Structure formats: structure tokens, C-alpha cells
Amino acid sequence: MLKNKNILIGVTGSIAAYKIAHLTRLFVKEGAHVKIVMSKAATEFITPLTLSTLSKHPVLIDFKNGDSGEWNNHVDLGLWADVMIIAPASANTIAKMANGICDNLLLATYLSARCKVYFAPAMDLDMYQHPSTKANIQKLLQFGNTIIKPENGELASGLIGEGRMAEPETILSFIKQEFSKTQPLKGKKVLVTAGPTYEAIDPVRFIGNHSSGKMGFALAETLAEQGAEVTLVCGPTALSTTNKKIKRIDITSAEELYNASTKAFQQADIAILAAAVADFKPAKVASQKIKKSNNSKTIELEPTKDTLAELGKRKKKGQLLIGFALETNNEIEHAKLKIKNKNLDLIVLNSLKDKGAGFKTDTNKITLIDKYNKTTKFELKSKLDTAKDIIAAILKLKK
Ligand code: CTP
């Protein structure tokens, strides 16, 4: 669940800082990317070297890097993070956070972070019970931050009570649970088609196209990250998948794509057909390589099976079907017609007129049209961000 998530840990001055070495290891083991920002006081409790070694990233403390004088950009750091966890959060840092004080890199990063912020208080029991601390924590909660409550037990002072930072394992499972809330597709089965198809002419030649499969793969990865069980039916491509929740079925021809997709569709809640399927195939496939000397210079073609249209016919109540359309003229009009003719819920329209959209690029520029004719145009974005936009639109349809 935490694989490839960007986790920013803010470490402040408390004896519990030593536990962050273990916490960092736990996050890294889960496949998360961890960056650490420390207050100066925290470096008295644990060395930046320990944490940079474990997190595999330099630990940041000051606004500028001592030797090089290079600026440590707190805004970039805040934007990089999927979540920020301030642990241990000392009474002093909590007070500063509650009052917008920004006298170190950690606090500046907190103020500029757009992600969810969690804080795990660590302090002596009387400090934790003090009305000012209580009021500050209340303020932080009102700001939308989330507390990872301290535990009861023996404190560094020898006193027994509430104030001990939550154990690293507890913090890990807390954060995992939070991420599971961001898995709106948990338990849903999604079929995705991607890449080109190759239609054989003879044993060495084929009719194909320039599709790289990048858009379909970006969709499959993003769907899996959001909890879906994905069946990815893909044509010949150099791409690989990283998420275990993706079941990959490699196919070559439109016929194989049809067979694999119609089968997977029986169980699917959602199908997104992003493959660039050949519309025609040679009527006959030569069993031997066709020679130059061959008299016939013509290849007779016949239509391939249209998987999207077929799934539209088979679609049952509750299933959602999403198609792609690549158009060169009267785009919106043609796309709306396809929604109707193929019984789609949503169509993703690419125009060949748009620079940076379409085959092989890492970017795409799309227009989404749903079955109610609601049309939304998007800016040029990475295919990963485009995938997020498409999935968000699908989730809206489900409501
Ligand atoms: N598609 C499919 N099977 C085919 C051809 C296309 O599943 N044999 C799907 C694609 O994956 C995509 C959509 O249909 O989702 C794109 O079709 P497109 O080629 O744009 O439209 P066509 O229906 O083929 O119509 P036209 O060629 O007239 O534009």
C-alpha cells in the first residue's frame, strides 16, 4: 500500500527521535520513498547521518546547505510529499505549528505542505496535560492535521503516564490505514487494454501502429494504487508493470485482444479500452515469407473484431465501459456518436491536432465526454496525471 508513496518525516527535539531510525526502516521496507527534515534540536538526539543512510536521501536541517550554500527548497519538499509526519512532535514544535511560527526549515516545510499532515506528540506527561499544549493540539486538529496519539507508559523522566510517542509499528499501521481510505477502488475489478496490436501478413511481417502502451499502463498502475484488481490485456510493448495487483495478459493480434478482453469483462466492474487496435487485418496469413518475386502486390484486408463494440453489447447493469477515440476532425461530434453506437459510459478523446498528445509521448491532452454529454477539456499533462483525471471522472459516474 505504501509502495512508491512519498513520505516526509519531520523530526523534532525529543528523546523519542531515536525511534525514527526504526520508523524510517519500516517505511522503506514497505517500498515508500522517505525524506527527512530535522530541527536543530533533533540532531542532538539522533545523527542526520543515521537517518540519511536509512532513508537513502540527504537529511535537511537548514534553509541552506552548509558547504555549498545551496538553497533547500521547502516548497518543493512540501509538494513532493504524499504525507508529512511530524514525529516526534515536541511541545515546542506543536506550539510553533499552532501559531504559524516559521523559524526553521521543518516549520517552513510544514506551512507550505499541501498534503495531509500527521503529528505524533512526545513529551513528559505534565507537559502533555498542560492547558497550553492541549489548546495548541486542538488548534492543529482544527487546521486539519491529524494526531497520532501518544501512549501511556514509562517516560524518559521516570514518570509514568501519557506522553510517550506512539511506537514506530503503531505509526506505520496508522499511516497504512489512512492510505487505505484513499483506495476508492478497493475490491473492484478493472479490465484495461493497452498498446498496439500486430496483424500478421506472413511469419515475419505485420500491420501495426506506433502505440507505446504508456497511457494504458499509467491507467493500470494508478487503478491498482487506488485499490483495484486490474487485468491488463496488452499488445507488444517494452513496458513493464510494478504493482502486484496487475494481472498482465500479453496478446499480439486484435483477435487475441478480443478473446482475452471478453473473458475478463465477465467479472469486471469497469473496463477501460485504451489499446490502439488495428481495424483491419490481412484476410489470409501467408504460411511462408512472401517473396519479392511474388506476383500479387496487394494484400486483401478484412475488418478485425471490435472489442469495444462487443463489450458495449454485453454490458450488464452496474458495469462501466470507457473507450478511447483518436480523431482528426469534428472530434467532439464523432466521439459523442461513438458513445451512443458502442453503449459507452465515458469516452477519452485525443485529437491528433494537439501537440504532446497521442502515441509515444509521456504527456497527453484529453477531452472527456460522458454519456450525459458532459464535456471536460484538460490541459496537457503527464500520462500519469491524465490517468488520475480519467479515474476521477469514472468515480464520479459511479456515484
Ligand atoms: N477498439 C477495440 N477494438 C477494435 C478497434 C477499436 O476495442 N477492433 C477500441 C479502442 O481500444 C478504443 C476505441 O475502440 O477504445 C477506439 O476506436 P477508434 O479506432 O477511434 O474508433 P472506431 O470505432 O474504430 O471508429 P473509426 O475508425 O471510424 O474512428
Coordinates of C-alpha atoms and ligand atoms in Angstrom, one line a residue:
M1 CA 0.0 0.0 0.0
L2 CA 2.9 2.4 0.7
K3 CA 4.8 1.4 -2.4
N4 CA 6.2 4.5 -4.2
K5 CA 4.5 6.8 -1.7
N6 CA 6.4 9.9 -0.8
I7 CA 6.7 10.2 3.0
L8 CA 8.2 13.2 4.6
I9 CA 9.2 12.9 8.2
G10 CA 9.8 15.9 10.3
V11 CA 11.9 15.1 13.4
T12 CA 12.0 17.5 16.3
G13 CA 13.8 17.6 19.6
S14 CA 12.7 14.8 21.8
I15 CA 14.3 11.7 23.1
A16 CA 11.9 9.7 21.0
A17 CA 13.8 10.9 18.0
Y18 CA 15.9 7.7 18.2
K19 CA 12.8 5.7 17.3
I20 CA 12.7 7.4 13.9
A21 CA 15.6 5.3 12.7
H22 CA 13.3 2.2 13.1
L23 CA 10.3 4.1 11.6
T24 CA 12.3 5.0 8.5
R25 CA 13.4 1.4 8.0
L26 CA 9.7 0.3 8.3
F27 CA 8.6 2.8 5.6
V28 CA 11.5 2.0 3.3
K29 CA 10.8 -1.8 3.7
E30 CA 7.2 -1.1 2.6
G31 CA 8.6 0.4 -0.6
A32 CA 7.9 4.1 0.3
H33 CA 10.3 6.9 -0.6
V34 CA 11.3 8.7 2.6
K35 CA 12.8 12.1 3.0
I36 CA 13.6 13.6 6.4
V37 CA 13.8 17.2 7.7
M38 CA 15.1 17.8 11.2
S39 CA 15.0 20.6 13.6
K40 CA 18.5 21.5 15.0
A41 CA 17.4 20.2 18.5
A42 CA 16.6 16.8 17.0
T43 CA 20.2 16.4 15.8
E44 CA 21.2 16.3 19.5
F45 CA 19.2 13.1 19.8
I46 CA 20.0 11.2 16.6
T47 CA 22.5 12.0 13.9
P48 CA 21.4 13.1 10.5
L49 CA 23.9 10.6 9.1
T50 CA 21.9 7.7 10.6
L51 CA 18.7 9.0 9.1
S52 CA 20.1 9.9 5.7
T53 CA 21.7 6.4 5.5
L54 CA 18.4 4.7 6.3
S55 CA 16.2 6.9 4.2
K56 CA 18.7 6.9 1.3
H57 CA 18.2 10.7 0.9
P58 CA 20.2 13.6 2.4
V59 CA 18.6 14.9 5.6
L60 CA 17.7 18.6 5.5
I61 CA 18.1 20.8 8.6
D62 CA 18.8 24.4 7.5
F63 CA 17.4 26.7 4.8
K64 CA 20.7 26.5 3.0
N65 CA 23.3 23.7 2.7
G66 CA 26.3 24.5 4.8
D67 CA 29.1 23.8 2.4
S68 CA 27.6 24.5 -1.0
G69 CA 25.4 27.4 0.2
E70 CA 22.7 25.7 -1.9
W71 CA 19.1 26.6 -1.0
N72 CA 17.0 23.8 0.4
N73 CA 13.6 24.4 -1.1
H74 CA 10.9 23.8 1.5
V75 CA 8.1 24.4 -1.1
D76 CA 9.4 21.7 -3.4
L77 CA 9.8 19.4 -0.4
G78 CA 6.2 20.1 0.8
L79 CA 4.9 19.5 -2.7
W80 CA 6.9 16.3 -3.1
A81 CA 5.3 14.7 -0.1
D82 CA 2.1 12.5 -0.2
V83 CA 2.1 12.8 3.6
M84 CA 4.1 14.6 6.1
I85 CA 4.6 13.1 9.6
I86 CA 6.0 15.2 12.4
A87 CA 7.4 12.6 14.7
P88 CA 8.3 13.1 17.4
A89 CA 6.4 16.3 17.7
S90 CA 7.8 18.2 20.7
A91 CA 5.7 20.6 22.8
N92 CA 7.8 23.5 21.4
T93 CA 7.2 22.5 17.7
I94 CA 3.5 21.9 18.3
A95 CA 3.2 25.4 19.8
K96 CA 5.0 26.9 16.9
M97 CA 2.9 24.9 14.4
A98 CA -0.3 26.1 16.1
N99 CA 0.9 29.8 15.8
G100 CA 2.4 29.9 12.4
I101 CA 5.9 30.4 13.6
C102 CA 8.4 29.6 10.9
D103 CA 11.9 29.8 12.3
N104 CA 13.4 26.7 10.8
L105 CA 13.2 24.6 7.6
L106 CA 10.9 22.0 9.2
L107 CA 8.3 24.6 10.1
A108 CA 8.5 26.3 6.7
T109 CA 8.0 22.9 5.1
Y110 CA 5.0 22.2 7.3
L111 CA 3.5 25.6 6.4
S112 CA 3.9 25.1 2.7
A113 CA 2.9 21.4 2.5
R114 CA -0.3 20.7 0.7
C115 CA -0.5 17.1 1.7
K116 CA -2.1 15.7 4.9
V117 CA 0.0 16.3 8.0
Y118 CA 0.2 13.9 10.9
F119 CA 1.9 14.6 14.2
A120 CA 3.0 12.2 16.9
P121 CA 3.5 14.1 20.2
A122 CA 6.2 13.1 22.5
M123 CA 6.8 14.8 25.8
D124 CA 6.6 14.4 29.6
L125 CA 3.1 13.8 31.0
D126 CA 2.7 17.2 32.7
M127 CA 3.8 19.0 29.5
Y128 CA 1.2 16.9 27.6
Q129 CA -1.5 17.7 30.1
H130 CA -0.7 21.4 30.2
P131 CA -3.6 23.6 29.1
S132 CA -1.4 25.4 26.6
T133 CA -0.3 22.2 24.9
K134 CA -3.9 21.0 24.9
A135 CA -5.1 24.2 23.3
N136 CA -2.3 24.0 20.7
I137 CA -3.1 20.5 19.8
Q138 CA -6.8 21.4 19.4
K139 CA -5.8 24.2 17.1
L140 CA -3.7 21.8 15.0
L141 CA -6.7 19.5 14.7
Q142 CA -8.9 22.4 13.6
F143 CA -6.3 23.2 10.9
G144 CA -7.0 19.7 9.5
N145 CA -3.9 18.0 10.9
T146 CA -4.2 14.5 12.4
I147 CA -2.8 13.4 15.7
I148 CA -1.2 10.0 16.2
K149 CA -1.8 9.9 19.9
P150 CA 1.0 9.3 22.4
E151 CA 0.9 6.1 24.5
N152 CA 0.7 5.6 28.2
G153 CA 3.8 4.2 29.9
E154 CA 7.2 4.9 31.4
L155 CA 8.6 8.2 30.2
A156 CA 12.3 9.3 29.9
S157 CA 11.8 11.3 33.1
G158 CA 11.0 8.1 35.0
L159 CA 7.4 9.3 35.5
I160 CA 4.6 7.1 34.3
G161 CA 1.7 8.5 32.2
E162 CA 0.6 9.7 28.8
G163 CA 3.2 11.3 26.5
R164 CA 5.3 8.6 25.1
M165 CA 5.5 8.8 21.3
A166 CA 3.5 6.1 19.6
E167 CA 5.7 3.1 18.7
P168 CA 7.0 3.0 15.1
E169 CA 4.9 0.0 14.3
T170 CA 1.8 1.9 15.5
I171 CA 2.7 4.9 13.4
L172 CA 3.2 2.6 10.4
S173 CA -0.2 0.9 10.7
F174 CA -1.9 4.2 11.4
I175 CA -0.5 5.7 8.1
K176 CA -1.3 2.5 6.2
Q177 CA -4.9 2.7 7.4
E178 CA -5.0 6.4 6.3
F179 CA -3.8 5.4 2.8
S180 CA -6.4 2.6 2.7
K181 CA -9.0 5.4 2.9
T182 CA -7.6 6.7 -0.4
Q183 CA -8.4 3.4 -2.1
P184 CA -11.8 4.1 -3.6
L185 CA -11.5 1.2 -6.0
K186 CA -10.7 -1.4 -3.3
G187 CA -12.4 -4.7 -4.2
K188 CA -13.2 -3.5 -7.8
K189 CA -12.1 -5.5 -10.8
V190 CA -11.0 -3.4 -13.7
L191 CA -10.1 -4.5 -17.3
V192 CA -7.6 -2.3 -19.1
T193 CA -6.4 -2.8 -22.7
A194 CA -3.2 -1.2 -23.8
G195 CA -0.6 -0.9 -26.6
P196 CA -0.9 -1.8 -30.3
T197 CA -1.9 -5.0 -32.0
Y198 CA 0.1 -6.7 -34.7
E199 CA -1.8 -8.3 -37.6
A200 CA 0.3 -10.9 -39.3
I201 CA 0.9 -10.7 -43.1
D202 CA 3.3 -13.6 -43.1
P203 CA 5.6 -15.2 -40.5
V204 CA 7.9 -12.1 -40.4
R205 CA 5.7 -9.1 -41.3
F206 CA 2.7 -7.5 -39.7
I207 CA 0.4 -4.5 -39.8
G208 CA 0.8 -2.5 -36.6
N209 CA 0.9 1.0 -35.2
H210 CA 3.1 3.3 -33.1
S211 CA 1.2 2.9 -29.8
S212 CA 3.6 2.6 -26.9
G213 CA 1.1 1.4 -24.4
K214 CA 2.1 4.2 -22.0
M215 CA -1.4 5.6 -21.4
G216 CA -2.9 2.1 -20.7
F217 CA -0.1 1.2 -18.4
A218 CA -0.4 4.6 -16.5
L219 CA -4.1 3.7 -16.0
A220 CA -3.4 0.2 -14.8
E221 CA -0.8 1.4 -12.3
T222 CA -3.0 4.2 -11.0
L223 CA -6.0 2.0 -10.7
A224 CA -4.0 -0.6 -8.8
E225 CA -2.7 2.1 -6.5
Q226 CA -6.3 3.1 -5.8
G227 CA -7.0 -0.5 -4.7
A228 CA -8.4 -2.1 -7.9
E229 CA -7.6 -5.6 -9.1
V230 CA -6.5 -4.9 -12.6
T231 CA -6.4 -7.2 -15.6
L232 CA -4.2 -5.6 -18.2
V233 CA -4.6 -7.0 -21.7
C234 CA -1.7 -5.6 -23.6
G235 CA -0.2 -5.8 -27.1
P236 CA 3.5 -5.9 -27.9
T237 CA 5.2 -3.2 -25.7
A238 CA 8.6 -2.7 -24.0
L239 CA 6.8 -1.5 -20.8
S240 CA 6.7 -3.5 -17.5
T241 CA 4.3 -3.3 -14.6
T242 CA 5.3 -2.8 -11.0
N243 CA 2.2 -3.3 -9.0
K244 CA 1.3 -6.9 -7.9
K245 CA -2.4 -6.1 -8.2
I246 CA -2.0 -6.0 -12.0
K247 CA -2.6 -9.3 -13.8
R248 CA -1.0 -8.9 -17.2
I249 CA -2.1 -10.8 -20.3
D250 CA 0.1 -10.4 -23.3
I251 CA -1.5 -10.6 -26.7
T252 CA -0.4 -9.9 -30.2
S253 CA -3.5 -9.6 -32.5
A254 CA -6.9 -7.9 -32.4
E255 CA -8.4 -11.4 -32.2
E256 CA -6.4 -12.3 -29.1
L257 CA -7.3 -9.0 -27.5
Y258 CA -10.9 -9.7 -28.2
N259 CA -10.8 -13.2 -26.7
A260 CA -8.9 -12.1 -23.5
S261 CA -11.0 -9.0 -23.0
T262 CA -14.4 -10.6 -23.5
K263 CA -13.4 -13.2 -21.0
A264 CA -12.1 -10.7 -18.4
F265 CA -15.1 -8.5 -18.9
Q266 CA -17.5 -11.2 -17.4
Q267 CA -16.0 -10.5 -13.9
A268 CA -15.2 -6.8 -14.4
D269 CA -16.9 -3.8 -12.8
I270 CA -15.1 -1.4 -15.1
A271 CA -13.4 -1.7 -18.5
I272 CA -11.2 0.9 -20.0
L273 CA -10.1 0.2 -23.5
A274 CA -7.0 2.2 -24.3
A275 CA -5.4 -0.2 -26.8
A276 CA -4.8 1.0 -30.3
V277 CA -6.4 -2.0 -32.1
A278 CA -5.9 -2.5 -35.8
D279 CA -9.2 -2.0 -37.6
F280 CA -8.2 -4.3 -40.4
K281 CA -6.1 -7.5 -40.8
P282 CA -4.9 -9.5 -43.8
A283 CA -7.7 -11.8 -44.9
K284 CA -5.1 -14.6 -45.3
V285 CA -1.9 -15.0 -43.5
A286 CA 0.8 -16.5 -45.8
S287 CA 2.4 -19.5 -44.2
Q288 CA 5.8 -18.7 -45.7
K289 CA 7.6 -15.4 -46.0
I290 CA 6.2 -13.6 -49.1
K291 CA 8.9 -13.3 -51.7
K292 CA 9.7 -10.2 -53.7
S293 CA 9.1 -12.2 -56.8
N294 CA 5.5 -12.8 -55.7
N295 CA 3.2 -11.7 -58.4
S296 CA 0.5 -10.2 -56.2
K297 CA 1.3 -6.7 -54.9
T298 CA -2.0 -6.4 -53.0
I299 CA -2.9 -7.6 -49.5
E300 CA -6.6 -8.1 -49.1
L301 CA -7.9 -6.9 -45.8
E302 CA -10.9 -7.7 -43.6
P303 CA -12.1 -6.0 -40.5
T304 CA -11.0 -7.1 -37.1
K305 CA -13.4 -7.8 -34.3
D306 CA -14.3 -4.6 -32.5
T307 CA -13.8 -5.4 -28.8
L308 CA -15.2 -2.1 -27.5
A309 CA -18.4 -2.5 -29.5
E310 CA -18.8 -6.1 -28.3
L311 CA -18.3 -5.2 -24.7
G312 CA -20.9 -2.4 -25.2
K313 CA -23.4 -5.1 -26.3
R314 CA -22.6 -7.4 -23.4
K315 CA -22.5 -4.7 -20.7
K316 CA -24.7 -5.5 -17.7
K317 CA -26.3 -3.2 -15.2
G318 CA -23.6 -1.8 -12.9
Q319 CA -20.7 -2.3 -15.3
L320 CA -19.0 0.8 -16.7
L321 CA -17.4 0.9 -20.2
I322 CA -14.9 3.5 -21.2
G323 CA -13.4 3.9 -24.7
F324 CA -10.8 6.0 -26.3
A325 CA -11.1 7.9 -29.5
L326 CA -8.4 9.3 -31.7
E327 CA -9.9 11.8 -34.1
T328 CA -8.6 14.3 -36.6
N329 CA -11.8 16.3 -37.4
N330 CA -15.2 17.1 -35.9
E331 CA -13.7 15.4 -32.8
I332 CA -16.5 16.1 -30.2
E333 CA -19.3 15.2 -32.6
H334 CA -17.6 11.9 -33.6
A335 CA -16.8 11.0 -30.0
K336 CA -20.4 11.6 -29.0
L337 CA -21.6 9.3 -31.7
K338 CA -19.2 6.6 -30.5
I339 CA -20.6 6.8 -27.0
K340 CA -24.1 6.1 -28.4
N341 CA -23.1 3.5 -31.0
K342 CA -21.0 1.5 -28.6
N343 CA -23.0 1.9 -25.5
L344 CA -20.2 3.7 -23.5
D345 CA -20.3 5.5 -20.2
L346 CA -17.4 7.7 -21.0
I347 CA -15.0 8.4 -23.8
V348 CA -11.5 9.7 -23.7
L349 CA -10.9 11.9 -26.7
N350 CA -7.4 12.6 -28.2
S351 CA -7.0 14.9 -31.0
L352 CA -4.1 14.5 -33.4
K353 CA -4.1 18.3 -33.7
D354 CA -2.8 18.6 -30.1
K355 CA 1.0 18.7 -29.7
G356 CA 2.2 16.4 -27.0
A357 CA -0.9 14.2 -27.2
G358 CA -1.1 10.7 -28.5
F359 CA 1.4 8.0 -29.4
K360 CA 4.8 7.5 -27.7
T361 CA 4.8 10.8 -25.7
D362 CA 4.8 10.9 -21.9
T363 CA 2.1 13.5 -22.0
N364 CA -1.4 13.6 -23.1
K365 CA -4.1 16.2 -23.7
I366 CA -7.6 14.8 -23.5
T367 CA -11.3 15.8 -23.5
L368 CA -13.6 13.6 -21.5
I369 CA -17.2 13.2 -22.6
D370 CA -19.7 11.2 -20.6
K371 CA -22.9 9.5 -21.6
Y372 CA -24.8 12.6 -20.5
N373 CA -22.7 14.6 -22.9
K374 CA -20.9 16.4 -20.1
T375 CA -17.7 17.5 -21.8
T376 CA -14.5 18.4 -19.9
K377 CA -11.3 19.6 -21.5
F378 CA -8.0 19.1 -19.8
E379 CA -4.6 20.7 -20.1
L380 CA -1.5 18.9 -21.4
K381 CA -0.4 16.7 -18.6
S382 CA 1.8 13.7 -17.9
K383 CA 0.1 10.4 -18.8
L384 CA 0.1 9.5 -15.1
D385 CA -1.8 12.7 -14.2
T386 CA -4.1 12.1 -17.1
A387 CA -4.8 8.6 -15.8
K388 CA -5.8 10.2 -12.4
D389 CA -8.2 12.6 -14.2
I390 CA -9.8 9.7 -16.1
I391 CA -10.2 7.6 -12.9
A392 CA -11.7 10.6 -11.0
A393 CA -14.3 11.0 -13.8
I394 CA -15.1 7.3 -13.6
L395 CA -15.6 7.5 -9.9
K396 CA -18.0 10.4 -10.4
L397 CA -20.0 8.2 -12.8
K398 CA -20.3 5.5 -10.1
K399 CA -21.9 7.9 -7.6
Ligands
CTP1 N1 -11.2 -0.7 -30.3 C1 -11.4 -2.0 -30.0 N2 -11.4 -3.0 -31.0 C2 -11.1 -2.7 -32.2 C3 -10.9 -1.3 -32.6 C4 -11.0 -0.3 -31.6 O1 -11.6 -2.4 -28.8 N3 -11.1 -3.6 -33.1 C5 -11.4 0.3 -29.2 C6 -10.1 1.0 -28.8 O2 -9.4 0.4 -27.8 C7 -10.6 2.4 -28.4 C8 -11.7 2.6 -29.4 O3 -12.2 1.3 -29.8 O4 -11.1 2.4 -27.1 C9 -11.1 3.4 -30.5 O5 -11.7 3.2 -31.6 P1 -11.4 4.1 -32.9 O6 -10.4 3.4 -33.7 O7 -11.2 5.5 -32.5 O8 -12.8 4.1 -33.5 P2 -13.5 3.1 -34.4 O9 -14.7 2.6 -33.6 O10 -12.5 2.1 -34.9 O11 -14.1 4.1 -35.4 P3 -13.4 4.9 -36.6 O12 -12.3 4.1 -37.1 O13 -14.5 5.1 -37.5 O14 -12.9 6.2 -35.9

